[in-house]
Amino acid sequence: MVISSANALNLFGTHGDSYQAVGNQHLQESDTHHWSGEGTALVSIFAKAGSLKAEASVLDSSGRNLETVILTRSTGILRNSLNHDRDVINAAALNITLMTWNIAKKTVGRSFCTWAFYRLKLHPLAPIPGPPHWILSRLPFVWALYRGRYVTRITELHEKYGPVVRTAANEVSFTNEQAWTSLYAPRKDAAKSPFWYAPRQNNGSYGIFTAPSGITHGRFRRAFSPAFTQKSMRELEPMILHHIDILISQLQKEASKDIPLDIVPWFEYMAFDIVGELSFSKSFHTLTSNENHHLVVALRKVMTFFTQAVVPRVLGLELFWQFIVSKVSRQKRAAYNKSLNDFTHERLNSGAPPGRKYSDLMTYFSLARADGRGLTATETENAIGDIMIAGSETVATTLTSIVYHLVRNTDAHRVLTSEVRGAFKDGNDITIQAVTNMEYLNAVINEAMRLCPSLPMVLPRMTLVNFAQLPAYISPTNFARPNDFIPERWLPDSTLTPHNIGFVCLGVREGVRE
C-alpha cells in the first residue's frame, strides 16, 4: 500500500507544530508484505510526557496499523543512525587520545633525555666519576639503605671508581687521606646540610647529632661537656667497673652451661645499664633481669626506624610516611620514647638520688638551665635519646668486633693476653687508668674500629661532600693489607681518628674505657 503526500498531510497536517520530517521513500515489509510504487511517506514522531503517540490511524490491506509500522521502522532508522554517529565520535575520541599520548611520550622522553644528558655531561660535578643510575635517581641509594647494604655498596663504588666518587647529582664521597682533615677540621664556616641535620619531626627540636653549627650546637656542647671531663670520668669509674664485674659474672654462669652463647646481647645489656646510670642515675638492670630487655630491643628497632625514615625524606614523601610505616612500628617507637621521657622528667623533678657519688647528665643539664644557657625541655628529651644510642650501641658494636677478630686471629689474641696478664696479677688490679696506658690493647681497639666502625655512615655537608669511613678504612691506598686484623699497625700514633676530628665525640674517653 502506498500513501500519497496529500493523504499523509490530511492524516497528520492538522498537528503541524508536532511533525518533524516528511520524506520520499518506499516502505517494504520483510518476508510477506511488500509495498511498491512511488510515493511520499510522512513520518511523524510526537514526544509528549516522555512517550510517542500517533494522532491518526491508517490500516493497510491486512488490517495492520500503518502508522505503527511507519513509526517502528523510522525509530529503527534513527537508532541505527545514532549508533553510527556514536561509533564515529568514539573513534575520533580514541584517535585524539592516542595522538595526545604519543605527543606526551615524545615530550617526556625528550625532556628526560635532555635532563639526563645535563646531569651526566654538563653538570658542574660531571667530571667526577660515579654510577650513572645513582646520579640520575635516588632509588638505588634508597634500596641499598633500606636493605642495610648502603655501606657495602659505597665500598664497592669506591673500589670501582676510586677515592672520589659522585654518589648522587649533588653528592660526592671521598676516601683519601686529605679529605679526612679538609672536610672535618673544626672551623666556624663548616655549615651542616639542613637536609640531613633537621629538627625532630615529633617535637620540632634539635638533638646533639642534628644541632646545626653555631649557637645551637654550642649550647648542646656546653650542656654535655662537664659530664665528660677527666674528673667526671674518674668519678664514674666505680660505677663502670661494677657493671663490668656483673657482666663477667653472668658470662661465667652462661659458659658453665657448655652451650653456644650469643655474646652480643650481653654487651648491649652492660652498655645500656651504664648509660642509664650516666644519664639519670638509674640502672635498667638488664644484666641481671629481663624486665627491661624490651627497652634494648626497642632501641635496636628505633635505630632501624631512623635509618628507614631517610627513605621518604630523600624521595620527598615525608607527609605519607605515617601511612607507610606500620602502626605496630609507630607504637613501639612511641612507647620507647615515652619511657625515656618519663625517666628524664622524673629525674629532673625529683633531683639527684641521695648518697650518689658521681654527677649524672641530668645534674649538668639542670645547672645549665638554672643559668639560663641550658637546653629546653624537648631538647633535653632529644639529647637523652641521642646519648642512649651513642653510649650503648656504639660500645656494644666495638666490643663485638674486638671479640670476633681476636677469636679469628690467634696471634693477636696471644699477644693481647700476654700484655694483660703481664700487667695485672688479678682482676682487682685492673683500673681504667691502667688499661688506658696499655699500647697493644689500644691498638686492638683501634683496629677493631677500623674494620667495624660503630657508625660507618657518611657524614654529609653542603655540594654535599662526605668522608666514607668504612671504604676509607679498608682502602689499600690508605692501609697495607687493609682487610687483615693487624693491631701492630696502630702502635705508632696518629694513624686513625676513629671518633672523628672537628667536633670530636664527647664520649670518646668513656667509650674507650668501657
Coordinates of C-alpha atoms in Angstrom, one line a residue:
M1 CA 0.0 0.0 0.0
V2 CA 1.3 3.5 -0.9
I3 CA 0.3 6.7 1.0
S4 CA 0.5 9.8 -1.1
S5 CA 1.7 13.1 0.3
A6 CA -1.8 14.6 0.2
N7 CA -3.2 11.8 2.2
A8 CA -0.4 12.0 4.6
L9 CA -0.9 15.7 5.1
N10 CA -4.6 15.0 5.6
L11 CA -3.7 12.5 8.3
F12 CA -1.1 14.5 10.1
G13 CA -1.2 18.0 8.9
T14 CA -3.6 19.3 11.5
H15 CA -0.8 18.9 14.0
G16 CA 1.7 20.9 12.0
D17 CA 3.5 22.1 15.1
S18 CA 4.2 18.5 16.1
Y19 CA 5.5 16.7 13.0
Q20 CA 9.3 16.6 12.3
A21 CA 10.0 15.1 9.0
V22 CA 8.5 14.5 5.5
G23 CA 10.3 12.2 3.1
N24 CA 10.0 10.3 -0.1
Q25 CA 10.7 6.6 0.4
H26 CA 9.4 3.1 -0.2
L27 CA 8.4 1.1 2.9
Q28 CA 8.8 -2.5 2.3
E29 CA 7.6 -5.2 4.7
S30 CA 10.1 -8.1 5.0
D31 CA 9.2 -11.7 4.1
T32 CA 5.4 -11.5 3.3
H33 CA 4.3 -7.9 2.8
H34 CA 5.8 -5.7 0.0
W35 CA 4.9 -2.2 -0.7
S36 CA 5.6 -0.8 -4.2
G37 CA 5.2 2.4 -6.2
E38 CA 6.5 5.9 -5.9
G39 CA 5.0 8.0 -3.1
T40 CA 5.7 10.2 -0.2
A41 CA 5.7 8.7 3.3
L42 CA 5.3 11.0 6.2
V43 CA 7.0 10.1 9.4
S44 CA 5.9 12.0 12.5
I45 CA 7.3 11.4 16.0
F46 CA 5.3 13.0 18.7
A47 CA 7.1 13.4 22.1
K48 CA 4.8 14.3 24.9
A49 CA 5.3 13.4 28.6
G50 CA 8.1 11.1 27.6
S51 CA 6.1 8.9 25.2
L52 CA 5.4 8.6 21.5
K53 CA 1.8 8.6 20.3
A54 CA 0.2 8.7 16.9
E55 CA -2.6 11.2 16.1
A56 CA -4.2 9.2 13.3
S57 CA -4.8 5.6 12.3
V58 CA -4.4 4.1 8.8
L59 CA -4.9 0.5 8.1
D60 CA -3.2 -1.4 5.3
S61 CA -4.9 -4.3 3.4
S62 CA -4.1 -6.7 6.1
G63 CA -5.6 -4.6 8.8
R64 CA -2.4 -3.5 10.5
N65 CA -2.0 0.0 11.8
L66 CA 0.1 1.6 9.2
E67 CA 1.2 4.5 11.4
T68 CA 2.6 2.0 13.9
V69 CA 4.7 0.3 11.1
I70 CA 6.0 3.7 10.0
L71 CA 6.9 4.8 13.5
T72 CA 8.6 1.5 14.3
R73 CA 10.7 1.5 11.1
S74 CA 11.6 5.1 11.4
T75 CA 12.7 4.6 15.1
G76 CA 15.0 1.8 13.9
I77 CA 16.4 4.1 11.3
L78 CA 17.1 6.8 13.8
R79 CA 18.6 4.3 16.3
N80 CA 21.0 2.9 13.7
S81 CA 21.9 6.5 12.8
L82 CA 22.6 7.4 16.4
N83 CA 24.7 4.2 16.9
H84 CA 26.7 5.0 13.8
D85 CA 27.3 8.6 15.0
R86 CA 28.3 7.3 18.4
D87 CA 30.9 4.9 16.8
V88 CA 32.3 7.8 14.8
I89 CA 32.6 10.0 17.9
N90 CA 34.2 7.2 19.9
A91 CA 36.7 6.5 17.1
A92 CA 37.5 10.2 16.9
A93 CA 38.0 10.5 20.6
L94 CA 40.3 7.4 20.6
N95 CA 42.3 8.9 17.8
I96 CA 42.7 12.2 19.7
T97 CA 43.7 10.3 22.9
L98 CA 46.3 8.3 21.0
M99 CA 47.7 11.4 19.4
T100 CA 47.9 13.1 22.8
W101 CA 49.6 10.1 24.3
N102 CA 52.1 9.9 21.5
I103 CA 52.9 13.6 21.8
A104 CA 53.2 13.3 25.6
K105 CA 55.5 10.3 25.3
K106 CA 57.8 12.2 22.9
T107 CA 57.7 15.3 25.1
V108 CA 58.5 13.4 28.3
G109 CA 61.1 11.3 26.5
R110 CA 62.9 14.2 25.1
S111 CA 62.7 16.1 28.4
F112 CA 64.2 13.2 30.3
C113 CA 67.0 12.7 27.7
T114 CA 67.8 16.4 28.0
W115 CA 67.7 16.3 31.8
A116 CA 69.8 13.1 31.9
F117 CA 72.4 14.5 29.5
Y118 CA 72.8 17.6 31.6
R119 CA 73.3 15.7 34.8
L120 CA 75.7 13.2 33.3
K121 CA 77.7 15.5 30.9
L122 CA 77.0 19.2 31.6
H123 CA 76.5 19.4 35.4
P124 CA 79.4 21.1 37.3
L125 CA 80.1 17.7 39.0
A126 CA 80.0 15.8 35.7
P127 CA 83.9 15.3 35.6
I128 CA 83.7 13.3 38.8
P129 CA 83.2 9.5 38.2
G130 CA 80.3 7.7 39.6
P131 CA 77.5 5.2 38.7
P132 CA 75.0 6.8 36.2
H133 CA 71.9 5.2 37.9
W134 CA 72.9 6.7 41.3
I135 CA 73.4 10.1 39.7
L136 CA 70.1 10.1 37.8
S137 CA 67.9 8.7 40.6
R138 CA 67.8 8.3 44.4
L139 CA 66.2 4.9 44.1
P140 CA 69.5 2.9 44.2
F141 CA 70.5 4.8 47.4
V142 CA 67.1 4.2 48.9
W143 CA 67.1 0.5 48.0
A144 CA 70.7 -0.1 49.4
L145 CA 69.8 1.8 52.6
Y146 CA 66.5 0.0 53.2
R147 CA 68.2 -3.4 52.7
G148 CA 71.0 -2.5 55.2
R149 CA 73.7 -2.6 52.4
Y150 CA 74.4 1.0 51.9
V151 CA 77.9 0.9 53.4
T152 CA 78.7 -2.2 51.4
R153 CA 77.6 -0.5 48.2
I154 CA 79.5 2.7 48.9
T155 CA 82.6 0.5 49.5
E156 CA 82.1 -1.3 46.2
L157 CA 81.6 2.0 44.4
H158 CA 84.9 3.3 45.7
E159 CA 86.7 0.1 44.7
K160 CA 85.3 0.6 41.2
Y161 CA 85.6 4.4 40.7
G162 CA 88.5 5.4 43.0
P163 CA 88.9 7.6 46.1
V164 CA 86.5 10.3 44.8
V165 CA 83.0 9.1 43.7
R166 CA 79.9 11.1 42.7
T167 CA 77.1 9.2 44.6
A168 CA 74.2 11.5 43.6
A169 CA 73.5 14.5 41.5
N170 CA 74.9 16.8 44.1
E171 CA 76.8 14.5 46.4
V172 CA 80.5 13.4 46.4
S173 CA 82.1 10.8 48.6
F174 CA 85.8 10.7 49.5
T175 CA 88.1 8.1 51.0
N176 CA 91.5 9.8 50.5
E177 CA 93.6 11.0 53.5
Q178 CA 93.4 14.7 52.6
A179 CA 89.6 14.7 52.7
W180 CA 89.5 13.5 56.3
T181 CA 91.1 16.6 57.7
S182 CA 89.9 19.0 54.9
L183 CA 86.2 18.2 55.4
Y184 CA 86.0 17.8 59.1
A185 CA 88.7 20.1 60.6
P186 CA 87.0 22.5 63.1
R187 CA 86.1 25.8 61.6
K188 CA 83.2 28.3 62.1
D189 CA 82.1 28.2 58.4
A190 CA 81.6 24.4 58.4
A191 CA 77.8 24.6 58.0
K192 CA 75.8 21.4 58.2
S193 CA 73.3 20.5 55.5
P194 CA 69.8 21.4 56.6
F195 CA 68.5 18.4 54.5
W196 CA 70.2 15.9 56.8
Y197 CA 70.6 17.9 60.0
A198 CA 67.0 19.0 60.7
P199 CA 64.8 19.3 63.8
R200 CA 63.0 16.2 65.0
Q201 CA 59.6 15.8 63.4
N202 CA 57.9 14.6 66.7
N203 CA 58.7 17.8 68.7
G204 CA 60.4 20.3 66.3
S205 CA 63.6 20.5 68.3
Y206 CA 67.2 19.5 67.6
G207 CA 69.3 16.8 69.2
I208 CA 73.1 16.6 69.8
F209 CA 73.6 14.9 66.4
T210 CA 71.4 17.2 64.4
A211 CA 72.2 20.6 66.0
P212 CA 73.4 23.0 63.4
S213 CA 76.9 24.6 63.7
G214 CA 77.0 27.8 65.7
I215 CA 74.9 28.9 68.7
T216 CA 72.6 25.8 68.9
H217 CA 75.4 23.3 68.7
G218 CA 77.4 25.3 71.2
R219 CA 74.5 25.1 73.7
F220 CA 74.5 21.3 73.4
R221 CA 78.3 21.1 73.8
R222 CA 78.3 23.3 76.9
A223 CA 75.5 21.2 78.4
F224 CA 77.3 17.9 77.8
S225 CA 80.9 18.8 78.2
P226 CA 81.1 18.8 82.1
A227 CA 79.9 15.2 82.2
F228 CA 82.9 14.0 80.1
T229 CA 85.9 15.7 81.8
Q230 CA 88.7 13.7 83.3
K231 CA 87.4 14.5 86.8
S232 CA 83.9 13.3 85.9
M233 CA 85.3 10.1 84.3
R234 CA 87.2 9.3 87.5
E235 CA 84.0 9.7 89.5
L236 CA 82.2 7.3 87.1
E237 CA 84.9 4.6 87.3
P238 CA 83.4 2.6 90.3
M239 CA 80.0 2.5 88.6
I240 CA 81.5 1.4 85.3
L241 CA 83.7 -1.3 86.9
H242 CA 80.6 -2.5 88.9
H243 CA 78.7 -3.2 85.8
I244 CA 81.7 -4.8 84.1
D245 CA 82.0 -7.2 87.1
I246 CA 78.4 -8.1 86.7
L247 CA 78.9 -8.8 83.0
I248 CA 81.9 -11.1 83.7
S249 CA 80.0 -13.0 86.4
Q250 CA 77.0 -13.5 84.1
L251 CA 79.2 -14.7 81.2
Q252 CA 80.9 -17.2 83.6
K253 CA 77.5 -18.6 84.5
E254 CA 76.5 -18.9 80.9
A255 CA 79.8 -20.5 80.0
S256 CA 79.3 -23.2 82.6
K257 CA 76.2 -24.4 80.7
D258 CA 78.5 -25.6 77.9
I259 CA 76.2 -24.4 75.1
P260 CA 76.9 -21.8 72.4
L261 CA 76.4 -18.2 73.6
D262 CA 75.4 -15.2 71.7
I263 CA 77.6 -12.6 73.4
V264 CA 76.2 -9.5 71.5
P265 CA 73.1 -9.0 73.7
W266 CA 75.3 -9.2 76.9
F267 CA 77.4 -6.3 75.6
E268 CA 74.3 -4.4 74.9
Y269 CA 72.9 -5.0 78.3
M270 CA 76.1 -3.8 80.0
A271 CA 76.4 -0.7 77.9
F272 CA 72.7 0.1 78.4
D273 CA 72.9 -0.2 82.2
I274 CA 76.0 2.0 82.2
V275 CA 74.5 4.7 80.0
G276 CA 71.3 4.7 82.1
E277 CA 73.4 5.4 85.2
L278 CA 75.3 8.1 83.4
S279 CA 72.2 9.8 82.1
F280 CA 69.9 9.8 85.1
S281 CA 71.5 7.7 87.9
K282 CA 69.2 4.8 87.0
S283 CA 70.3 1.4 86.1
F284 CA 67.9 -0.6 84.0
H285 CA 69.3 -3.9 85.5
T286 CA 69.2 -5.6 82.1
L287 CA 72.3 -7.6 83.1
T288 CA 70.5 -9.3 86.0
S289 CA 66.9 -9.2 85.0
N290 CA 64.9 -9.5 81.8
E291 CA 62.3 -7.0 83.0
N292 CA 63.7 -4.1 80.8
H293 CA 65.1 -6.2 78.0
H294 CA 62.2 -4.8 75.8
L295 CA 63.9 -1.4 76.0
V296 CA 67.1 -2.8 74.5
V297 CA 65.1 -4.5 71.7
A298 CA 63.1 -1.3 71.2
L299 CA 66.4 0.7 70.9
R300 CA 67.5 -1.6 68.1
K301 CA 64.2 -1.1 66.3
V302 CA 64.4 2.7 66.8
M303 CA 67.8 2.7 65.1
T304 CA 66.3 0.7 62.2
F305 CA 63.4 3.1 62.1
F306 CA 65.7 6.2 61.9
T307 CA 67.6 4.6 59.0
Q308 CA 64.4 3.7 57.1
A309 CA 63.0 7.1 57.8
V310 CA 65.6 8.5 55.4
V311 CA 63.7 6.9 52.6
P312 CA 60.7 9.2 52.5
R313 CA 62.9 12.2 53.3
V314 CA 65.1 11.5 50.2
L315 CA 62.1 10.8 48.0
G316 CA 60.0 13.7 49.3
L317 CA 57.3 11.5 50.8
E318 CA 57.6 12.7 54.4
L319 CA 53.9 13.6 54.5
F320 CA 53.0 10.0 53.6
W321 CA 55.5 8.3 55.9
Q322 CA 52.9 7.9 58.7
F323 CA 50.8 5.9 56.3
I324 CA 53.8 3.8 55.0
V325 CA 55.1 2.8 58.4
S326 CA 53.2 0.1 60.2
K327 CA 51.0 1.0 63.2
V328 CA 52.9 -1.5 65.3
S329 CA 56.3 0.1 64.5
R330 CA 55.0 3.6 65.3
Q331 CA 53.6 2.3 68.6
K332 CA 56.8 0.6 69.7
R333 CA 58.9 3.7 68.8
A334 CA 56.4 5.9 70.7
A335 CA 56.5 3.6 73.7
Y336 CA 60.3 3.7 73.8
N337 CA 60.4 7.5 73.6
K338 CA 57.8 7.8 76.3
S339 CA 59.8 5.6 78.6
L340 CA 62.9 7.7 78.2
N341 CA 61.0 10.9 78.5
D342 CA 59.3 9.7 81.7
F343 CA 62.7 8.8 83.2
T344 CA 64.1 12.2 82.1
H345 CA 61.3 14.3 83.7
E346 CA 61.2 12.1 86.8
R347 CA 64.9 12.7 87.4
L348 CA 64.6 16.4 86.7
N349 CA 61.6 16.8 89.0
S350 CA 62.9 14.6 91.9
G351 CA 66.5 15.8 91.9
A352 CA 69.7 13.7 92.4
P353 CA 69.3 10.4 94.3
P354 CA 70.7 10.6 97.9
G355 CA 74.1 9.0 98.5
R356 CA 75.2 9.1 94.9
K357 CA 79.0 9.6 94.5
Y358 CA 79.0 11.0 90.9
S359 CA 77.2 13.6 88.8
D360 CA 74.9 12.3 86.0
L361 CA 74.0 14.2 82.9
M362 CA 70.8 15.5 84.4
T363 CA 72.8 17.2 87.1
Y364 CA 74.8 19.2 84.5
F365 CA 71.6 19.9 82.4
S366 CA 69.9 21.2 85.5
L367 CA 72.8 23.5 86.3
A368 CA 72.9 24.9 82.8
R369 CA 69.2 25.5 82.7
A370 CA 69.4 27.4 86.0
D371 CA 72.0 29.7 84.5
G372 CA 69.6 30.4 81.5
R373 CA 72.0 28.8 79.0
G374 CA 70.8 25.3 79.0
L375 CA 68.6 23.1 76.8
T376 CA 64.8 23.3 76.5
A377 CA 62.6 20.5 77.8
T378 CA 62.3 19.0 74.3
E379 CA 66.0 19.4 73.5
T380 CA 66.8 17.6 76.8
E381 CA 64.5 14.7 75.7
N382 CA 66.3 14.5 72.4
A383 CA 69.7 14.7 74.0
I384 CA 68.9 11.8 76.3
G385 CA 67.6 9.8 73.4
D386 CA 70.8 10.5 71.5
I387 CA 73.1 9.6 74.4
M388 CA 71.3 6.3 74.9
I389 CA 72.1 5.3 71.3
A390 CA 75.6 6.8 71.3
G391 CA 76.6 5.4 74.7
S392 CA 75.2 1.9 74.2
E393 CA 75.1 0.6 70.7
T394 CA 78.5 2.0 69.7
V395 CA 80.2 0.4 72.7
A396 CA 78.4 -3.0 72.1
T397 CA 79.4 -2.9 68.4
T398 CA 83.0 -2.2 69.1
L399 CA 83.2 -4.9 71.8
T400 CA 81.6 -7.4 69.5
S401 CA 84.1 -6.5 66.7
I402 CA 87.1 -6.9 69.2
V403 CA 85.9 -10.4 70.3
Y404 CA 85.2 -11.5 66.8
H405 CA 88.6 -10.5 65.4
L406 CA 90.5 -11.9 68.4
V407 CA 88.8 -15.3 68.1
R408 CA 89.7 -15.3 64.3
N409 CA 93.3 -14.1 64.9
T410 CA 95.1 -16.2 67.4
D411 CA 98.4 -14.3 67.1
A412 CA 96.7 -11.0 68.1
H413 CA 94.8 -12.9 70.9
R414 CA 98.1 -14.4 72.2
V415 CA 99.9 -11.0 72.3
L416 CA 97.0 -9.2 74.0
T417 CA 96.6 -11.9 76.6
S418 CA 100.3 -11.7 77.4
E419 CA 100.1 -7.9 77.8
V420 CA 97.1 -8.0 80.1
R421 CA 98.3 -10.9 82.3
G422 CA 101.7 -9.3 82.5
A423 CA 100.3 -6.0 83.7
F424 CA 97.9 -7.3 86.3
K425 CA 98.2 -10.1 88.9
D426 CA 94.4 -10.4 89.3
G427 CA 91.2 -8.7 88.2
N428 CA 91.2 -6.4 91.3
D429 CA 94.2 -4.6 90.0
I430 CA 92.5 -3.6 86.7
T431 CA 91.6 0.1 86.7
I432 CA 90.5 2.4 83.9
Q433 CA 93.7 4.5 84.2
A434 CA 95.9 1.4 84.0
V435 CA 94.2 -0.1 80.8
T436 CA 94.3 3.4 79.2
N437 CA 98.1 3.1 79.0
M438 CA 98.3 -0.3 77.5
E439 CA 99.6 0.1 74.0
Y440 CA 98.6 -3.2 72.4
L441 CA 95.1 -3.1 73.9
N442 CA 94.6 0.3 72.5
A443 CA 95.9 -0.9 69.1
V444 CA 93.4 -3.8 69.2
I445 CA 90.6 -1.4 69.9
N446 CA 91.6 0.9 67.0
E447 CA 92.0 -2.0 64.6
A448 CA 88.5 -3.3 65.6
M449 CA 87.0 0.1 65.0
R450 CA 88.8 0.4 61.6
L451 CA 87.3 -2.8 60.3
C452 CA 83.9 -2.3 62.0
P453 CA 83.1 1.4 62.6
S454 CA 80.3 1.7 65.1
L455 CA 78.7 4.3 62.9
P456 CA 80.0 3.6 59.4
M457 CA 77.7 6.0 57.6
V458 CA 78.9 9.0 55.7
L459 CA 78.9 12.4 57.4
P460 CA 77.3 14.8 54.9
R461 CA 77.8 18.6 54.3
M462 CA 76.6 21.1 51.5
T463 CA 77.6 20.4 47.3
L464 CA 77.2 17.5 49.8
V465 CA 80.7 16.2 50.3
N466 CA 81.5 13.5 52.8
F467 CA 84.1 11.1 54.0
A468 CA 83.1 7.4 53.7
Q469 CA 84.6 5.8 56.8
L470 CA 84.5 2.1 56.1
P471 CA 85.6 2.4 52.4
A472 CA 88.5 4.6 53.5
Y473 CA 89.4 2.2 56.3
I474 CA 89.7 -0.8 54.0
S475 CA 91.2 1.0 51.1
P476 CA 94.7 -0.3 50.0
T477 CA 95.7 3.3 49.3
N478 CA 95.3 4.1 53.0
F479 CA 96.4 0.8 54.7
A480 CA 98.6 -2.1 53.8
R481 CA 96.7 -5.4 53.9
P482 CA 93.5 -3.4 54.6
N483 CA 91.3 -6.5 55.2
D484 CA 93.6 -8.1 57.8
F485 CA 93.3 -7.7 61.5
I486 CA 96.8 -6.3 62.4
P487 CA 96.8 -4.3 65.7
E488 CA 100.5 -3.6 65.3
R489 CA 99.7 -1.0 62.7
W490 CA 98.4 1.2 65.5
L491 CA 101.5 1.2 67.7
P492 CA 102.7 4.4 66.2
D493 CA 100.3 7.3 67.0
S494 CA 98.1 9.5 64.8
T495 CA 97.2 7.0 62.1
L496 CA 93.5 7.0 62.7
T497 CA 90.9 9.2 64.3
P498 CA 88.1 6.8 64.8
H499 CA 86.0 9.2 66.8
N500 CA 86.2 11.9 64.1
I501 CA 88.0 15.2 64.1
G502 CA 86.5 18.6 64.2
F503 CA 83.6 18.3 66.6
V504 CA 85.3 15.4 68.5
C505 CA 83.0 12.8 70.1
L506 CA 82.4 14.0 73.7
G507 CA 82.1 10.4 75.0
V508 CA 85.3 9.1 73.4
R509 CA 87.1 8.6 76.8
E510 CA 84.1 6.9 78.4
G511 CA 83.6 4.6 75.4
V512 CA 87.3 3.6 75.1
R513 CA 87.5 3.0 78.8
E514 CA 84.5 0.7 78.7

